[in-house]
PDB file of C-alpha atoms in Angstrom:
ATOM      1  CA  MET V   1      98.437  92.755 168.946  1.00 43.00           C
ATOM      2  CA  ASP V   2      95.645  93.110 166.452  1.00 45.00           C
ATOM      3  CA  GLN V   3      96.626  94.491 163.071  1.00 49.00           C
ATOM      4  CA  THR V   4      94.727  97.382 161.623  1.00 49.00           C
ATOM      5  CA  ALA V   5      92.386  96.278 158.882  1.00 45.00           C
ATOM      6  CA  PRO V   6      93.424  97.555 155.457  1.00 49.00           C
ATOM      7  CA  HIS V   7      91.550 100.596 154.272  1.00 49.00           C
ATOM      8  CA  PRO V   8      88.982  99.630 151.624  1.00 50.00           C
ATOM      9  CA  TYR V   9      90.038 102.584 149.478  1.00 52.00           C
ATOM     10  CA  ARG V  10      93.520 102.909 148.025  1.00 57.00           C
ATOM     11  CA  ASP V  11      94.644 106.489 148.652  1.00 63.00           C
ATOM     12  CA  GLY V  12      90.984 107.428 148.926  1.00 67.00           C
ATOM     13  CA  LEU V  13      90.066 105.929 145.525  1.00 69.00           C
ATOM     14  CA  PRO V  14      87.036 103.608 145.759  1.00 76.00           C
ATOM     15  CA  PRO V  15      87.125 100.171 144.133  1.00 78.00           C
ATOM     16  CA  ALA V  16      86.084 100.096 140.505  1.00 72.00           C
ATOM     17  CA  PRO V  17      82.372  99.321 140.013  1.00 77.00           C
ATOM     18  CA  PRO V  18      81.401  96.408 137.765  1.00 79.00           C
ATOM     19  CA  GLY V  19      81.999  97.068 134.085  1.00 72.00           C
ATOM     20  CA  PRO V  20      81.848  95.191 130.787  1.00 70.00           C
ATOM     21  CA  PRO V  21      82.539  91.468 131.333  1.00 65.00           C
ATOM     22  CA  GLU V  22      85.179  91.475 128.596  1.00 60.00           C
ATOM     23  CA  GLY V  23      86.853  94.578 129.971  1.00 57.00           C
ATOM     24  CA  GLU V  24      87.310  97.896 128.237  1.00 54.00           C
ATOM     25  CA  GLN V  25      88.743  96.846 124.899  1.00 57.00           C
ATOM     26  CA  HIS V  26      89.048  99.988 122.859  1.00 53.00           C
ATOM     27  CA  ALA V  27      91.964  98.847 120.686  1.00 50.00           C
ATOM     28  CA  LEU V  28      90.928  95.928 118.494  1.00 49.00           C
ATOM     29  CA  LEU V  29      94.351  95.301 116.979  1.00 52.00           C
ATOM     30  CA  SER V  30      97.914  95.590 118.195  1.00 57.00           C
ATOM     31  CA  ARG V  31     100.270  98.433 117.338  1.00 62.00           C
ATOM     32  CA  ALA V  32     102.032  96.242 114.777  1.00 66.00           C
ATOM     33  CA  GLU V  33      98.832  95.182 113.013  1.00 82.00           C
ATOM     34  CA  VAL V  34      97.611  98.740 112.525  1.00 86.00           C
ATOM     35  CA  PRO V  35     100.645  99.907 110.479  1.00 88.00           C
ATOM     36  CA  PHE V  36     100.540  96.601 108.581  1.00 91.00           C
ATOM     37  CA  LEU V  37      96.941  97.262 107.550  1.00 89.00           C
ATOM     38  CA  THR V  38      97.845 100.857 106.741  1.00 90.00           C
ATOM     39  CA  GLY V  39     100.523  99.630 104.375  1.00 90.00           C
ATOM     40  CA  LEU V  40      98.211  97.026 102.884  1.00 89.00           C
ATOM     41  CA  THR V  41      95.583  99.705 102.273  1.00 90.00           C
ATOM     42  CA  GLN V  42      97.955 102.228 100.696  1.00 90.00           C
ATOM     43  CA  GLY V  43     100.473  99.869  99.097  1.00 89.00           C
ATOM     44  CA  PRO V  44      98.678  99.198  95.793  1.00 90.00           C
ATOM     45  CA  VAL V  45      98.228 102.890  94.948  1.00 90.00           C
ATOM     46  CA  LEU V  46     101.712 103.777  93.673  1.00 90.00           C
ATOM     47  CA  PRO V  47     102.394 100.572  91.689  1.00 91.00           C
ATOM     48  CA  LEU V  48      98.873 100.725  90.251  1.00 89.00           C
ATOM     49  CA  ALA V  49      99.311 104.323  89.137  1.00 88.00           C
ATOM     50  CA  VAL V  50     102.712 103.589  87.590  1.00 90.00           C
ATOM     51  CA  VAL V  51     101.436 100.488  85.769  1.00 90.00           C
ATOM     52  CA  ILE V  52      98.361 102.245  84.396  1.00 88.00           C
ATOM     53  CA  GLY V  53     100.437 105.223  83.312  1.00 86.00           C
ATOM     54  CA  MET V  54     103.002 103.024  81.576  1.00 88.00           C
ATOM     55  CA  MET V  55     100.234 101.041  79.870  1.00 87.00           C
ATOM     56  CA  ALA V  56      98.715 104.282  78.624  1.00 84.00           C
ATOM     57  CA  LEU V  57     102.089 105.092  77.065  1.00 84.00           C
ATOM     58  CA  GLY V  58     102.136 101.733  75.306  1.00 86.00           C
ATOM     59  CA  ILE V  59     104.806 100.141  77.499  1.00 86.00           C
ATOM     60  CA  SER V  60     104.411  96.419  78.128  1.00 85.00           C
ATOM     61  CA  GLY V  61     106.384  93.284  78.909  1.00 86.00           C
ATOM     62  CA  PRO V  62     109.359  93.206  81.274  1.00 89.00           C
ATOM     63  CA  ALA V  63     109.697  97.005  81.285  1.00 91.00           C
ATOM     64  CA  LEU V  64     106.139  97.355  82.594  1.00 90.00           C
ATOM     65  CA  LEU V  65     106.729  94.836  85.369  1.00 91.00           C
ATOM     66  CA  ALA V  66     110.060  96.439  86.259  1.00 93.00           C
ATOM     67  CA  GLY V  67     108.381  99.823  86.608  1.00 92.00           C
ATOM     68  CA  GLY V  68     105.739  98.382  88.897  1.00 91.00           C
ATOM     69  CA  ILE V  69     108.315  96.611  91.070  1.00 94.00           C
ATOM     70  CA  ALA V  70     110.374  99.798  91.324  1.00 94.00           C
ATOM     71  CA  ALA V  71     107.292 101.704  92.469  1.00 93.00           C
ATOM     72  CA  LEU V  72     106.521  98.946  94.967  1.00 92.00           C
ATOM     73  CA  GLY V  73     110.006  99.043  96.471  1.00 93.00           C
ATOM     74  CA  ALA V  74     110.167 102.811  96.594  1.00 93.00           C
ATOM     75  CA  GLY V  75     106.761 103.057  98.249  1.00 91.00           C
ATOM     76  CA  ALA V  76     107.628 100.481 100.917  1.00 93.00           C
ATOM     77  CA  VAL V  77     110.988 102.079 101.781  1.00 94.00           C
ATOM     78  CA  VAL V  78     109.629 105.630 101.899  1.00 93.00           C
ATOM     79  CA  ALA V  79     106.615 104.598 103.986  1.00 92.00           C
ATOM     80  CA  ALA V  80     108.775 102.692 106.491  1.00 92.00           C
ATOM     81  CA  LEU V  81     111.315 105.480 106.877  1.00 93.00           C
ATOM     82  CA  SER V  82     108.564 108.078 107.175  1.00 92.00           C
ATOM     83  CA  ARG V  83     106.911 106.136 110.007  1.00 89.00           C
ATOM     84  CA  TYR V  84     110.249 105.563 111.755  1.00 91.00           C
ATOM     85  CA  PHE V  85     111.306 109.211 111.533  1.00 92.00           C
ATOM     86  CA  ALA V  86     107.827 110.364 112.592  1.00 90.00           C
ATOM     87  CA  VAL V  87     108.004 108.340 115.818  1.00 87.00           C
ATOM     88  CA  LEU V  88     111.533 109.567 116.548  1.00 89.00           C
ATOM     89  CA  GLY V  89     110.497 113.145 115.803  1.00 91.00           C
ATOM     90  CA  ALA V  90     107.514 112.862 118.132  1.00 90.00           C
ATOM     91  CA  THR V  91     109.811 111.488 120.829  1.00 91.00           C
ATOM     92  CA  GLU V  92     112.191 114.415 120.460  1.00 92.00           C
ATOM     93  CA  ARG V  93     109.350 116.902 120.610  1.00 92.00           C
ATOM     94  CA  TYR V  94     107.877 115.264 123.702  1.00 93.00           C
ATOM     95  CA  ALA V  95     111.248 115.326 125.480  1.00 93.00           C
ATOM     96  CA  ALA V  96     111.788 118.997 124.594  1.00 94.00           C
ATOM     97  CA  GLU V  97     108.307 120.025 125.747  1.00 94.00           C
ATOM     98  CA  ARG V  98     108.645 118.054 128.971  1.00 95.00           C
ATOM     99  CA  ALA V  99     111.988 119.713 129.744  1.00 95.00           C
ATOM    100  CA  ARG V 100     110.377 123.100 129.127  1.00 94.00           C
ATOM    101  CA  GLU V 101     107.466 122.282 131.441  1.00 94.00           C
ATOM    102  CA  LEU V 102     109.880 121.156 134.169  1.00 94.00           C
ATOM    103  CA  ILE V 103     111.693 124.481 133.987  1.00 95.00           C
ATOM    104  CA  GLU V 104     108.461 126.471 133.966  1.00 94.00           C
ATOM    105  CA  THR V 105     107.035 124.697 137.024  1.00 93.00           C
ATOM    106  CA  GLU V 106     110.224 125.645 138.877  1.00 93.00           C
ATOM    107  CA  THR V 107     110.596 129.183 137.502  1.00 95.00           C
ATOM    108  CA  TYR V 108     106.944 130.261 137.281  1.00 95.00           C
ATOM    109  CA  PRO V 109     105.064 127.987 139.715  1.00 93.00           C
ATOM    110  CA  GLU V 110     102.143 130.374 140.246  1.00 95.00           C
ATOM    111  CA  ARG V 111     101.615 130.773 136.530  1.00 95.00           C
ATOM    112  CA  GLU V 112     101.702 126.986 136.061  1.00 94.00           C
ATOM    113  CA  ARG V 113      99.224 126.512 138.929  1.00 94.00           C
ATOM    114  CA  TRP V 114      96.923 128.987 137.211  1.00 95.00           C
ATOM    115  CA  GLU V 115      97.202 126.960 133.981  1.00 94.00           C
ATOM    116  CA  VAL V 116      96.231 123.811 135.884  1.00 94.00           C
ATOM    117  CA  ALA V 117      93.276 125.703 137.326  1.00 94.00           C
ATOM    118  CA  ALA V 118      92.286 126.921 133.873  1.00 94.00           C
ATOM    119  CA  VAL V 119      92.221 123.347 132.570  1.00 93.00           C
ATOM    120  CA  LEU V 120      90.202 122.045 135.505  1.00 94.00           C
ATOM    121  CA  HIS V 121      87.863 125.037 135.283  1.00 95.00           C
ATOM    122  CA  ARG V 122      86.871 123.870 131.799  1.00 92.00           C
ATOM    123  CA  TYR V 123      85.806 120.573 133.349  1.00 91.00           C
ATOM    124  CA  GLY V 124      83.482 122.278 135.819  1.00 92.00           C
ATOM    125  CA  LEU V 125      85.580 122.538 138.996  1.00 93.00           C
ATOM    126  CA  ARG V 126      84.936 125.699 141.024  1.00 93.00           C
ATOM    127  CA  GLY V 127      85.805 127.313 144.357  1.00 92.00           C
ATOM    128  CA  ASP V 128      87.449 125.276 147.088  1.00 93.00           C
ATOM    129  CA  THR V 129      87.189 122.081 145.050  1.00 93.00           C
ATOM    130  CA  LEU V 130      89.189 123.696 142.276  1.00 94.00           C
ATOM    131  CA  ALA V 131      91.804 125.052 144.688  1.00 93.00           C
ATOM    132  CA  ARG V 132      92.256 121.660 146.397  1.00 94.00           C
ATOM    133  CA  ALA V 133      92.560 119.875 143.066  1.00 94.00           C
ATOM    134  CA  VAL V 134      95.231 122.325 141.869  1.00 94.00           C
ATOM    135  CA  GLU V 135      97.256 121.913 145.055  1.00 94.00           C
ATOM    136  CA  ALA V 136      96.949 118.123 144.905  1.00 93.00           C
ATOM    137  CA  ILE V 137      98.281 118.058 141.350  1.00 94.00           C
ATOM    138  CA  ALA V 138     101.063 120.582 142.016  1.00 94.00           C
ATOM    139  CA  ALA V 139     102.197 118.776 145.175  1.00 93.00           C
ATOM    140  CA  ASP V 140     104.217 116.314 143.061  1.00 93.00           C
ATOM    141  CA  GLN V 141     106.276 117.784 140.223  1.00 93.00           C
ATOM    142  CA  ARG V 142     106.214 114.645 138.101  1.00 93.00           C
ATOM    143  CA  ARG V 143     102.448 114.398 138.372  1.00 93.00           C
ATOM    144  CA  TRP V 144     102.218 118.144 137.740  1.00 94.00           C
ATOM    145  CA  VAL V 145     104.262 117.955 134.552  1.00 94.00           C
ATOM    146  CA  ASP V 146     102.389 114.827 133.432  1.00 93.00           C
ATOM    147  CA  PHE V 147      99.133 116.740 133.804  1.00 94.00           C
ATOM    148  CA  MET V 148     100.423 119.708 131.796  1.00 93.00           C
ATOM    149  CA  MET V 149     101.765 117.486 129.023  1.00 93.00           C
ATOM    150  CA  ARG V 150      98.475 115.652 128.651  1.00 92.00           C
ATOM    151  CA  PHE V 151      95.859 118.330 129.239  1.00 92.00           C
ATOM    152  CA  GLU V 152      97.581 121.586 128.298  1.00 88.00           C
ATOM    153  CA  LEU V 153      99.731 120.422 125.376  1.00 89.00           C
ATOM    154  CA  ASP V 154      97.650 117.353 124.417  1.00 88.00           C
ATOM    155  CA  LEU V 155     100.799 115.232 124.099  1.00 87.00           C
ATOM    156  CA  ILE V 156     101.052 111.523 124.884  1.00 87.00           C
ATOM    157  CA  GLU V 157     104.491 110.063 125.471  1.00 86.00           C
ATOM    158  CA  PRO V 158     105.651 108.205 122.334  1.00 85.00           C
ATOM    159  CA  GLN V 159     107.273 104.789 122.489  1.00 83.00           C
ATOM    160  CA  PRO V 160     110.470 104.996 120.413  1.00 83.00           C
ATOM    161  CA  ALA V 161     111.274 101.338 121.134  1.00 80.00           C
ATOM    162  CA  ARG V 162     108.380 100.437 118.821  1.00 82.00           C
ATOM    163  CA  ALA V 163     109.467 102.729 115.988  1.00 85.00           C
ATOM    164  CA  ALA V 164     111.391  99.992 114.159  1.00 87.00           C
ATOM    165  CA  GLN V 165     108.618  97.445 114.727  1.00 88.00           C
ATOM    166  CA  GLU V 166     105.979  99.767 113.297  1.00 87.00           C
ATOM    167  CA  ALA V 167     108.221 100.715 110.370  1.00 91.00           C
ATOM    168  CA  VAL V 168     108.832  97.065 109.464  1.00 92.00           C
ATOM    169  CA  ALA V 169     105.142  96.193 109.771  1.00 92.00           C
ATOM    170  CA  LEU V 170     104.231  99.142 107.563  1.00 92.00           C
ATOM    171  CA  ALA V 171     106.878  98.193 104.967  1.00 94.00           C
ATOM    172  CA  VAL V 172     105.684  94.579 104.849  1.00 94.00           C
ATOM    173  CA  GLY V 173     102.077  95.646 104.420  1.00 93.00           C
ATOM    174  CA  GLN V 174     103.072  98.208 101.799  1.00 93.00           C
ATOM    175  CA  ALA V 175     105.089  95.618  99.852  1.00 94.00           C
ATOM    176  CA  LEU V 176     102.348  92.981  99.953  1.00 93.00           C
ATOM    177  CA  GLY V 177      99.726  95.511  98.956  1.00 91.00           C
ATOM    178  CA  GLY V 178     101.899  96.820  96.145  1.00 91.00           C
ATOM    179  CA  LEU V 179     102.556  93.311  94.858  1.00 93.00           C
ATOM    180  CA  LEU V 180      98.873  92.510  94.326  1.00 91.00           C
ATOM    181  CA  PRO V 181      98.208  94.750  91.282  1.00 90.00           C
ATOM    182  CA  LEU V 182     101.389  93.387  89.718  1.00 92.00           C
ATOM    183  CA  LEU V 183     100.200  89.767  89.796  1.00 91.00           C
ATOM    184  CA  PRO V 184      98.360  90.004  86.435  1.00 89.00           C
ATOM    185  CA  LEU V 185     101.601  91.219  84.849  1.00 88.00           C
ATOM    186  CA  MET V 186     103.341  88.099  86.136  1.00 89.00           C
ATOM    187  CA  LEU V 187     100.592  85.577  85.386  1.00 86.00           C
ATOM    188  CA  LEU V 188      98.846  86.810  82.237  1.00 82.00           C
ATOM    189  CA  PRO V 189     100.531  87.096  78.831  1.00 80.00           C
ATOM    190  CA  MET V 190      98.740  90.290  77.722  1.00 78.00           C
ATOM    191  CA  PRO V 191      96.928  91.826  80.703  1.00 80.00           C
ATOM    192  CA  SER V 192      94.859  94.973  80.378  1.00 81.00           C
ATOM    193  CA  ALA V 193      94.765  97.780  82.937  1.00 77.00           C
ATOM    194  CA  PHE V 194      91.422  96.388  84.089  1.00 81.00           C
ATOM    195  CA  TRP V 195      92.979  93.481  86.023  1.00 85.00           C
ATOM    196  CA  PRO V 196      95.508  95.423  88.129  1.00 86.00           C
ATOM    197  CA  LEU V 197      92.761  97.891  89.054  1.00 85.00           C
ATOM    198  CA  ILE V 198      90.259  95.183  90.030  1.00 88.00           C
ATOM    199  CA  ILE V 199      92.803  93.271  92.117  1.00 88.00           C
ATOM    200  CA  ALA V 200      93.895  96.478  93.855  1.00 87.00           C
ATOM    201  CA  LEU V 201      90.293  97.360  94.684  1.00 87.00           C
ATOM    202  CA  CYS V 202      89.553  93.859  95.974  1.00 87.00           C
ATOM    203  CA  ALA V 203      92.589  94.019  98.274  1.00 87.00           C
ATOM    204  CA  MET V 204      92.216  97.587  99.489  1.00 88.00           C
ATOM    205  CA  ALA V 205      88.525  97.443 100.404  1.00 89.00           C
ATOM    206  CA  PRO V 206      88.816  94.740 103.119  1.00 89.00           C
ATOM    207  CA  ALA V 207      92.108  96.210 104.349  1.00 88.00           C
ATOM    208  CA  GLY V 208      90.466  99.616 104.679  1.00 88.00           C
ATOM    209  CA  TRP V 209      87.518  97.999 106.467  1.00 89.00           C
ATOM    210  CA  LEU V 210      89.773  96.318 109.044  1.00 86.00           C
ATOM    211  CA  LEU V 211      91.930  99.415 109.474  1.00 85.00           C
ATOM    212  CA  ALA V 212      88.888 101.579 110.174  1.00 85.00           C
ATOM    213  CA  ARG V 213      87.665  99.096 112.791  1.00 83.00           C
ATOM    214  CA  ALA V 214      91.092  98.979 114.421  1.00 80.00           C
ATOM    215  CA  GLU V 215      91.144 102.770 114.720  1.00 79.00           C
ATOM    216  CA  GLY V 216      87.600 103.000 116.059  1.00 76.00           C
ATOM    217  CA  GLN V 217      86.152 104.428 112.843  1.00 83.00           C
ATOM    218  CA  VAL V 218      83.151 103.399 110.766  1.00 85.00           C
ATOM    219  CA  ALA V 219      84.233 100.234 108.948  1.00 85.00           C
ATOM    220  CA  PRO V 220      82.260 100.804 105.696  1.00 88.00           C
ATOM    221  CA  GLY V 221      83.693 104.309 105.568  1.00 88.00           C
ATOM    222  CA  GLY V 222      87.204 102.879 105.764  1.00 87.00           C
ATOM    223  CA  ALA V 223      86.496 100.529 102.865  1.00 88.00           C
ATOM    224  CA  LEU V 224      85.012 103.374 100.830  1.00 91.00           C
ATOM    225  CA  ARG V 225      88.011 105.604 101.505  1.00 89.00           C
ATOM    226  CA  ALA V 226      90.340 102.827 100.363  1.00 87.00           C
ATOM    227  CA  LEU V 227      88.391 102.420  97.111  1.00 85.00           C
ATOM    228  CA  LEU V 228      88.468 106.161  96.519  1.00 88.00           C
ATOM    229  CA  LEU V 229      92.213 106.161  97.154  1.00 85.00           C
ATOM    230  CA  ALA V 230      92.788 103.522  94.486  1.00 83.00           C
ATOM    231  CA  GLY V 231      90.514 105.282  92.018  1.00 81.00           C
ATOM    232  CA  ALA V 232      92.145 108.643  92.640  1.00 85.00           C
ATOM    233  CA  GLY V 233      95.605 107.186  92.037  1.00 81.00           C
ATOM    234  CA  ALA V 234      94.554 105.597  88.760  1.00 78.00           C
ATOM    235  CA  LEU V 235      92.752 108.725  87.543  1.00 82.00           C
ATOM    236  CA  ALA V 236      95.693 110.940  88.498  1.00 82.00           C
ATOM    237  CA  ALA V 237      98.069 108.767  86.477  1.00 77.00           C
ATOM    238  CA  LEU V 238      95.781 108.869  83.430  1.00 76.00           C
ATOM    239  CA  ALA V 239      95.264 112.622  83.768  1.00 80.00           C
ATOM    240  CA  LEU V 240      98.998 113.309  83.889  1.00 76.00           C
ATOM    241  CA  ILE V 241      99.598 111.080  80.862  1.00 75.00           C
ATOM    242  CA  ALA V 242      96.853 112.910  78.971  1.00 73.00           C
ATOM    243  CA  LEU V 243      98.546 116.252  79.689  1.00 72.00           C
ATOM    244  CA  MET V 244     101.885 115.106  78.298  1.00 68.00           C
TER     245      MET V 244
END
């Protein structure tokens, strides 16, 4: 007995037309590299500000280096914990909103169908096409709730399993970035504030460039923002010392 030839479309979806030969590569770096570069970009700010402020007060020697190392450690720990708690908090929020949407699709199905229609209406669907699309989405509750989470609430499911990985990558980047402006204090007998600032700027500019590229932003703008961040931290430290 002859077998029926497979349908060329899977569930009515046509095969994908030819696209870019390298595929659609929107993310240039992995999830671990992005927080690492974030830490590397932001890491020098706090130690640099502390060192410049302490130098302005006339503090030097081991006390100056100790202050910079304390700022480095504090910045890395706070940044890592903040990233970790942010991912966990986003996970909790997503779970709570999804549970609420599940209840609402069961308790107020007509209202939820109308909300699906309202979303699709913004994308240009009208008449029978709109009605069929709403029914197709609402025919499966999981797909229905997925649609509401993404297009009504604009929420993407977090990945809590990566929270620790991102936190560690951010802490490592923060620590390495914070160590750079402290190198003159370790290597030079009488360093001026000029050297920590220059080293911080030289490290933050390329890190900001790469971070902007990884996040799909304008790379020169990322480098400029990193330079402004370093300058703002140094100026803020000097301004606070001047007010004392």
